[in-house]
CSV table of C-alpha atoms in Angstrom, one decimal:
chain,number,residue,atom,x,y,z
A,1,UNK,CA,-3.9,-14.6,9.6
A,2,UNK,CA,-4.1,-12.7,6.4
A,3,UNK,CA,-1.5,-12.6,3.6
A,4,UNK,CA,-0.7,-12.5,0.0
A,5,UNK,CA,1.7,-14.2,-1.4
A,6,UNK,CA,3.9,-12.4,-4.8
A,7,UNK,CA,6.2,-15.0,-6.0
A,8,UNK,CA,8.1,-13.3,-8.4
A,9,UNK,CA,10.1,-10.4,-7.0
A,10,UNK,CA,11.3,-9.5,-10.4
A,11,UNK,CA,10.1,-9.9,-13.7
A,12,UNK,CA,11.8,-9.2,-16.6
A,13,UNK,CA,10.3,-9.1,-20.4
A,14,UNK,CA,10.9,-7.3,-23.9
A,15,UNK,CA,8.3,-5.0,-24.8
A,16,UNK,CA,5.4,-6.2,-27.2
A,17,UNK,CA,5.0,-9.8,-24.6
A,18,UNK,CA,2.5,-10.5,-22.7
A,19,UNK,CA,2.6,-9.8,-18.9
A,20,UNK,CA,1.6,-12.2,-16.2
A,21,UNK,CA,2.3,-11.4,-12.2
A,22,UNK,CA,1.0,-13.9,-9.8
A,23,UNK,CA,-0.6,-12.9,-6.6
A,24,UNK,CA,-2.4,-16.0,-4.5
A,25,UNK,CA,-3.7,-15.3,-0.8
A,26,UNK,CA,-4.4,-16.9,2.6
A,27,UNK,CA,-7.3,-15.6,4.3
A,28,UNK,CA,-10.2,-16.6,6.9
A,29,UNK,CA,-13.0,-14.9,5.3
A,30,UNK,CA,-15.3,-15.9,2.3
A,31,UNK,CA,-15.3,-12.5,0.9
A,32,UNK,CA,-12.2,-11.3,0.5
A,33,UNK,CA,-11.2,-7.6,-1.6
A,34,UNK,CA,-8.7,-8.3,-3.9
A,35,UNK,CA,-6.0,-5.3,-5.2
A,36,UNK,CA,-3.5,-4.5,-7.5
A,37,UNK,CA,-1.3,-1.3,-6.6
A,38,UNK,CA,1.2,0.3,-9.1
A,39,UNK,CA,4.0,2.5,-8.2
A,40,UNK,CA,6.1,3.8,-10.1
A,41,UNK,CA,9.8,5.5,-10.0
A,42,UNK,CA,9.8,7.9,-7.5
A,43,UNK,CA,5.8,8.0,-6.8
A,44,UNK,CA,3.8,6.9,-4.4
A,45,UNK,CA,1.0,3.7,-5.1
A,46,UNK,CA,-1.7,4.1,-6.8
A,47,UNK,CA,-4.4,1.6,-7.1
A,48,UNK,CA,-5.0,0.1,-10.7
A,49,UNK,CA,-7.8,-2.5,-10.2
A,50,UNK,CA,-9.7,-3.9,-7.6
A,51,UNK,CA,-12.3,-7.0,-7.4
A,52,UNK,CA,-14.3,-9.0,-5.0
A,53,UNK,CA,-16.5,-10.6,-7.4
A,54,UNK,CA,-15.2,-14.7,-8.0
A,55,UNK,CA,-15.1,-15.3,-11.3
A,56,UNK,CA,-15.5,-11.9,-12.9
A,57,UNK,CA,-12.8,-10.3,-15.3
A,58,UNK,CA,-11.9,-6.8,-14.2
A,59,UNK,CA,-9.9,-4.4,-16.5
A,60,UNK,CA,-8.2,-1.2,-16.0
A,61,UNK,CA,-5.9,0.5,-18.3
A,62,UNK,CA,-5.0,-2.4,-20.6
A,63,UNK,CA,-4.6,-4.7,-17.6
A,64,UNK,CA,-7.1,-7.2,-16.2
A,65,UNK,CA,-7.7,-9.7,-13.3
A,66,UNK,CA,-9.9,-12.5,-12.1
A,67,UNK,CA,-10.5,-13.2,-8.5
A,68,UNK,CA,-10.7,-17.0,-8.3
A,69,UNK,CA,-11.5,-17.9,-5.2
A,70,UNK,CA,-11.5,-22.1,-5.6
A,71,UNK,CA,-7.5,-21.5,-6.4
A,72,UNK,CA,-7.1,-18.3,-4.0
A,73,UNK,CA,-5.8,-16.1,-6.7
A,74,UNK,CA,-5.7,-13.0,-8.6
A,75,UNK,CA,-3.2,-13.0,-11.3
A,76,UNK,CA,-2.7,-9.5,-13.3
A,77,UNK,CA,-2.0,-10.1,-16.9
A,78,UNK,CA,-2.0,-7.5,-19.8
A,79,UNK,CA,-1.9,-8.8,-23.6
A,80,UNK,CA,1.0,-6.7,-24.6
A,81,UNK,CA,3.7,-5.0,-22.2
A,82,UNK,CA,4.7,-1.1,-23.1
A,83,UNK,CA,7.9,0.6,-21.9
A,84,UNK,CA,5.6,2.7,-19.7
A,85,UNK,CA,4.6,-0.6,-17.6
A,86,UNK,CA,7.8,-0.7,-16.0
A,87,UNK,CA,7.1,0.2,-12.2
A,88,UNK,CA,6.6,-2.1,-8.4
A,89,UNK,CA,2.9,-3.7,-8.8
A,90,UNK,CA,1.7,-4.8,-5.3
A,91,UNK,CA,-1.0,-7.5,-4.8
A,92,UNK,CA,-3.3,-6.5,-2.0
A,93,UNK,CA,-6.1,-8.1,0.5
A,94,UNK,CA,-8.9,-6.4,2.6
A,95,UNK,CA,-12.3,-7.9,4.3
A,96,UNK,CA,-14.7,-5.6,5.4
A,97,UNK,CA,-13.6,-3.2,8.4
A,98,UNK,CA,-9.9,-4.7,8.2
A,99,UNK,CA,-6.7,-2.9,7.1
A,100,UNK,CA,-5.4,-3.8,3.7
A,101,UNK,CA,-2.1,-6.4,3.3
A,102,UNK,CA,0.3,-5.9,0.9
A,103,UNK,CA,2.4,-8.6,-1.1
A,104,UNK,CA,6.0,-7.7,-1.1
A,105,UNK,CA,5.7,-6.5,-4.6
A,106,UNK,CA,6.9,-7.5,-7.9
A,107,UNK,CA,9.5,-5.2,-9.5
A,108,UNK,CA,8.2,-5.3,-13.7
A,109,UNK,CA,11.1,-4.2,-16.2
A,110,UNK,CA,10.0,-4.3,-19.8
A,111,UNK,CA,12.7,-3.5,-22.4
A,112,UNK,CA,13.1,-2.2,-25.8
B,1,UNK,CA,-4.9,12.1,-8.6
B,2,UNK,CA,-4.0,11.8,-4.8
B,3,UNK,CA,-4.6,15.1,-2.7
B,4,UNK,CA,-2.7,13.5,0.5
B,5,UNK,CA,-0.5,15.9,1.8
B,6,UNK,CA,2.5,15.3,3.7
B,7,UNK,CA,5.5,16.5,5.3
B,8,UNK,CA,8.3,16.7,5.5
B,9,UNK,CA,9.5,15.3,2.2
B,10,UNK,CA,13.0,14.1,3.7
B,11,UNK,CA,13.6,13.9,7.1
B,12,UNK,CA,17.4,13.4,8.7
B,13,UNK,CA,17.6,12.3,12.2
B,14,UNK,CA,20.3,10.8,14.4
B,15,UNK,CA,19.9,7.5,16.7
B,16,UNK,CA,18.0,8.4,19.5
B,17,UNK,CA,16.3,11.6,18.4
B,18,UNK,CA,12.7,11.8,18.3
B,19,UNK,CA,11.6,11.7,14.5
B,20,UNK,CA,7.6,13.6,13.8
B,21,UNK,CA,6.2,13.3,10.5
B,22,UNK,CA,2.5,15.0,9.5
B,23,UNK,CA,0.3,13.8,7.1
B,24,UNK,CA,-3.2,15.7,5.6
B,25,UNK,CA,-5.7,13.0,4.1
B,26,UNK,CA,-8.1,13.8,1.8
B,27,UNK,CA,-10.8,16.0,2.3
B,28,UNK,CA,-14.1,14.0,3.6
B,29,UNK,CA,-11.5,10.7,3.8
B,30,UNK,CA,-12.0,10.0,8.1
B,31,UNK,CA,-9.8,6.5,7.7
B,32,UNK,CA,-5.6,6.8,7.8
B,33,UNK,CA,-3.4,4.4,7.1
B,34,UNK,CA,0.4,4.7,8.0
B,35,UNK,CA,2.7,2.2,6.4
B,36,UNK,CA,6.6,1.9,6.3
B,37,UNK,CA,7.9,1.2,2.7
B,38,UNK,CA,11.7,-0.2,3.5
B,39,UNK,CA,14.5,0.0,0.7
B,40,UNK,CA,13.5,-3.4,-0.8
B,41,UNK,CA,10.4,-2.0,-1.5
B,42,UNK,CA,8.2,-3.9,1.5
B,43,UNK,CA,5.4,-2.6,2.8
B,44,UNK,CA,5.1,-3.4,6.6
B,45,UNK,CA,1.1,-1.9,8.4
B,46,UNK,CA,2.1,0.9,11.2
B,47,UNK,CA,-1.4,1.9,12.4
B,48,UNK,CA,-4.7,3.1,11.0
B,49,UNK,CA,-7.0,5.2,12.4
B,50,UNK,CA,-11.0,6.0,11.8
B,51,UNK,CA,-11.5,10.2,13.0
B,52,UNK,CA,-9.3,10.4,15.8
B,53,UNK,CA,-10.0,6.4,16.8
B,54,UNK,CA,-7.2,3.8,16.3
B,55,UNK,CA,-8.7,1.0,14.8
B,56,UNK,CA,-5.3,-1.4,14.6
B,57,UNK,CA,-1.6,-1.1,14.9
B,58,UNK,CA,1.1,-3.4,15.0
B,59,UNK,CA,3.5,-4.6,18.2
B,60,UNK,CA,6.6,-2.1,17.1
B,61,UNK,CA,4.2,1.2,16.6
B,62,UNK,CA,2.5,0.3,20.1
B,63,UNK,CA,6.0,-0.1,21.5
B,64,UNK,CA,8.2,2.8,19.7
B,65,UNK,CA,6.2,5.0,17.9
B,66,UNK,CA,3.1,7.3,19.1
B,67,UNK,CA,0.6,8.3,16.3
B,68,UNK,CA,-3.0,10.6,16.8
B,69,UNK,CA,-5.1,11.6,14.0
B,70,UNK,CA,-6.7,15.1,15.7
B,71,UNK,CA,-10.0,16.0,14.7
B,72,UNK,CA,-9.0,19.7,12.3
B,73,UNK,CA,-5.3,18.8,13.1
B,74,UNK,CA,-3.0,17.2,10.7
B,75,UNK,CA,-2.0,13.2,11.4
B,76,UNK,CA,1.1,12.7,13.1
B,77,UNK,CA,2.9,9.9,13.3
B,78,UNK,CA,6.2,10.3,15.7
B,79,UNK,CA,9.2,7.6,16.6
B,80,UNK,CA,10.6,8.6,20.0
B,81,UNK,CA,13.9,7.0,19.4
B,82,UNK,CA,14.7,6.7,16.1
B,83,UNK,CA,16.9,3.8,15.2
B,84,UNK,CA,19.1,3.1,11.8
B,85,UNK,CA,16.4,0.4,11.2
B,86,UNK,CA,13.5,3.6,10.8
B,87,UNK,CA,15.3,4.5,8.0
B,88,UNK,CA,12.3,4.0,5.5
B,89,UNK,CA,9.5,5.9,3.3
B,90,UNK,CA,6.8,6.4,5.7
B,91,UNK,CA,3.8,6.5,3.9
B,92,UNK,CA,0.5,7.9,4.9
B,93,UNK,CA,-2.9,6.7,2.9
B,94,UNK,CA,-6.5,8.1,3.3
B,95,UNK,CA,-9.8,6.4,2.5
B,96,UNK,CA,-13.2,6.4,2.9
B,97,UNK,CA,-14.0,3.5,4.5
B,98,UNK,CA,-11.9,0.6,5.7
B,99,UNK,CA,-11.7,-3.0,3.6
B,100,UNK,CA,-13.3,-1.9,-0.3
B,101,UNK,CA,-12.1,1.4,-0.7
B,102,UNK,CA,-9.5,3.0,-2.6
B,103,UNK,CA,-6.5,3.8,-0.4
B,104,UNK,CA,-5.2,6.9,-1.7
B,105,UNK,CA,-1.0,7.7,-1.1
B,106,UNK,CA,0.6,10.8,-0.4
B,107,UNK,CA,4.0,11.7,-1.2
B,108,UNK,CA,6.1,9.8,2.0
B,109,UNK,CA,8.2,10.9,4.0
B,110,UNK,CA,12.0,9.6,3.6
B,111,UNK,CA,13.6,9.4,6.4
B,112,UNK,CA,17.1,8.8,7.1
B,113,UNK,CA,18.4,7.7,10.5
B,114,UNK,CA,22.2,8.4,10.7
């Protein structure tokens, strides 16, 4: 069946780095719908940026992904981590007319 | 911003007791997802429904939980013997469409199961 994979539950980085979570999936279909989710403190998810285009770049608030689908992947990555960043980001995978899965989430702290 | 409405907020229930959360989606949003977030943060799929239709639930919410999305009614989702192991933030999500579309969260529900 369907699943994503997050491998880091926790990431950790000084403010001013760059920011790399990993997010690879397993799925039957060709076209899959690719997610990231951001929740932070004490809110509920919200979704930050979404793709089902291999090979294109998608950017949302200073963060951006690629769905590659020869490597079944879709990394988020922003340049330069702000304080604000800190929150649970949750890789996610749809098809068509199918309920969404969720990674288990990576936890992001980014510190002074 | 997310106009899912839900309620309660916190819930307190003891083993056994029957446990009924509500949850509004969005206006014009006919799809609703339920999900249970537990304290390490994983999201586990309850049920989703299209109008009043379920489209797919898992083994434990056919089993122990009963769920209806009523057409001018709020969704419901209700465990009929709660256990310590419900203790969770129950999250309900509305959309347009299955698969592309945004999901859009309310608030949860946290309930605690003493």
């Amino acid at each position: 069946g369907d699943s994503v994979t997050q491998t880091e539950g926790l990431v950790t980085l000084t403010e001013g780095l760059p920011v790399m979570l990993n997010c690879t999936y397993q799925t039957i279909y060709s076209n899959p719908f690719l997610f990231w989710y951001v929740q932070h403190l004490n809110e509920s998810p919200r979704l930050l940026l979404k793709s089902f285009t291999d090979n294109k770049r998608t950017e949302h608030q200073g963060f951006h992904a690629t769905l590659h689908k020869s490597s079944s992947s879709f990394h988020l990555q922003k340049s330069s981590a702000q304080l604000s960043d800190s929150a649970l980001y949750y890789c996610a995978l749809s098809e068509v007319n199918n309920r969404i899965f969720f990674g288990d989430g990576t936890q992001l702290v980014v510190k002074p | 911003n997310s106009k899912v409405i839900q309620t309660p907020r916190y819930l307190v229930k003891g083993q056994g007791q029957k446990a009924k959360m509500r949850c509004i989606p969005e206006k014009g949003h006919p799809v609703v997802f339920w999900y249970q977030q537990n304290k390490n943060n994983e999201f586990k799929f309850l049920i989703n429904f299209q109008n009043q239709e379920v489209l797919q639930q898992i083994d434990m919410t056919e089993k122990r939980f009963s769920a209806e999305c009523p057409s001018n009614s709020p969704c419901s989702l209700e465990i009929q013997s709660s256990e310590a192991g419900d203790s969770a933030l129950y999250l309900c999500a509305s959309s347009l469409r299955t698969g592309w579309d945004t999901q859009y969260f309310g608030p949860g529900t946290r309930l605690l199961v003493l």
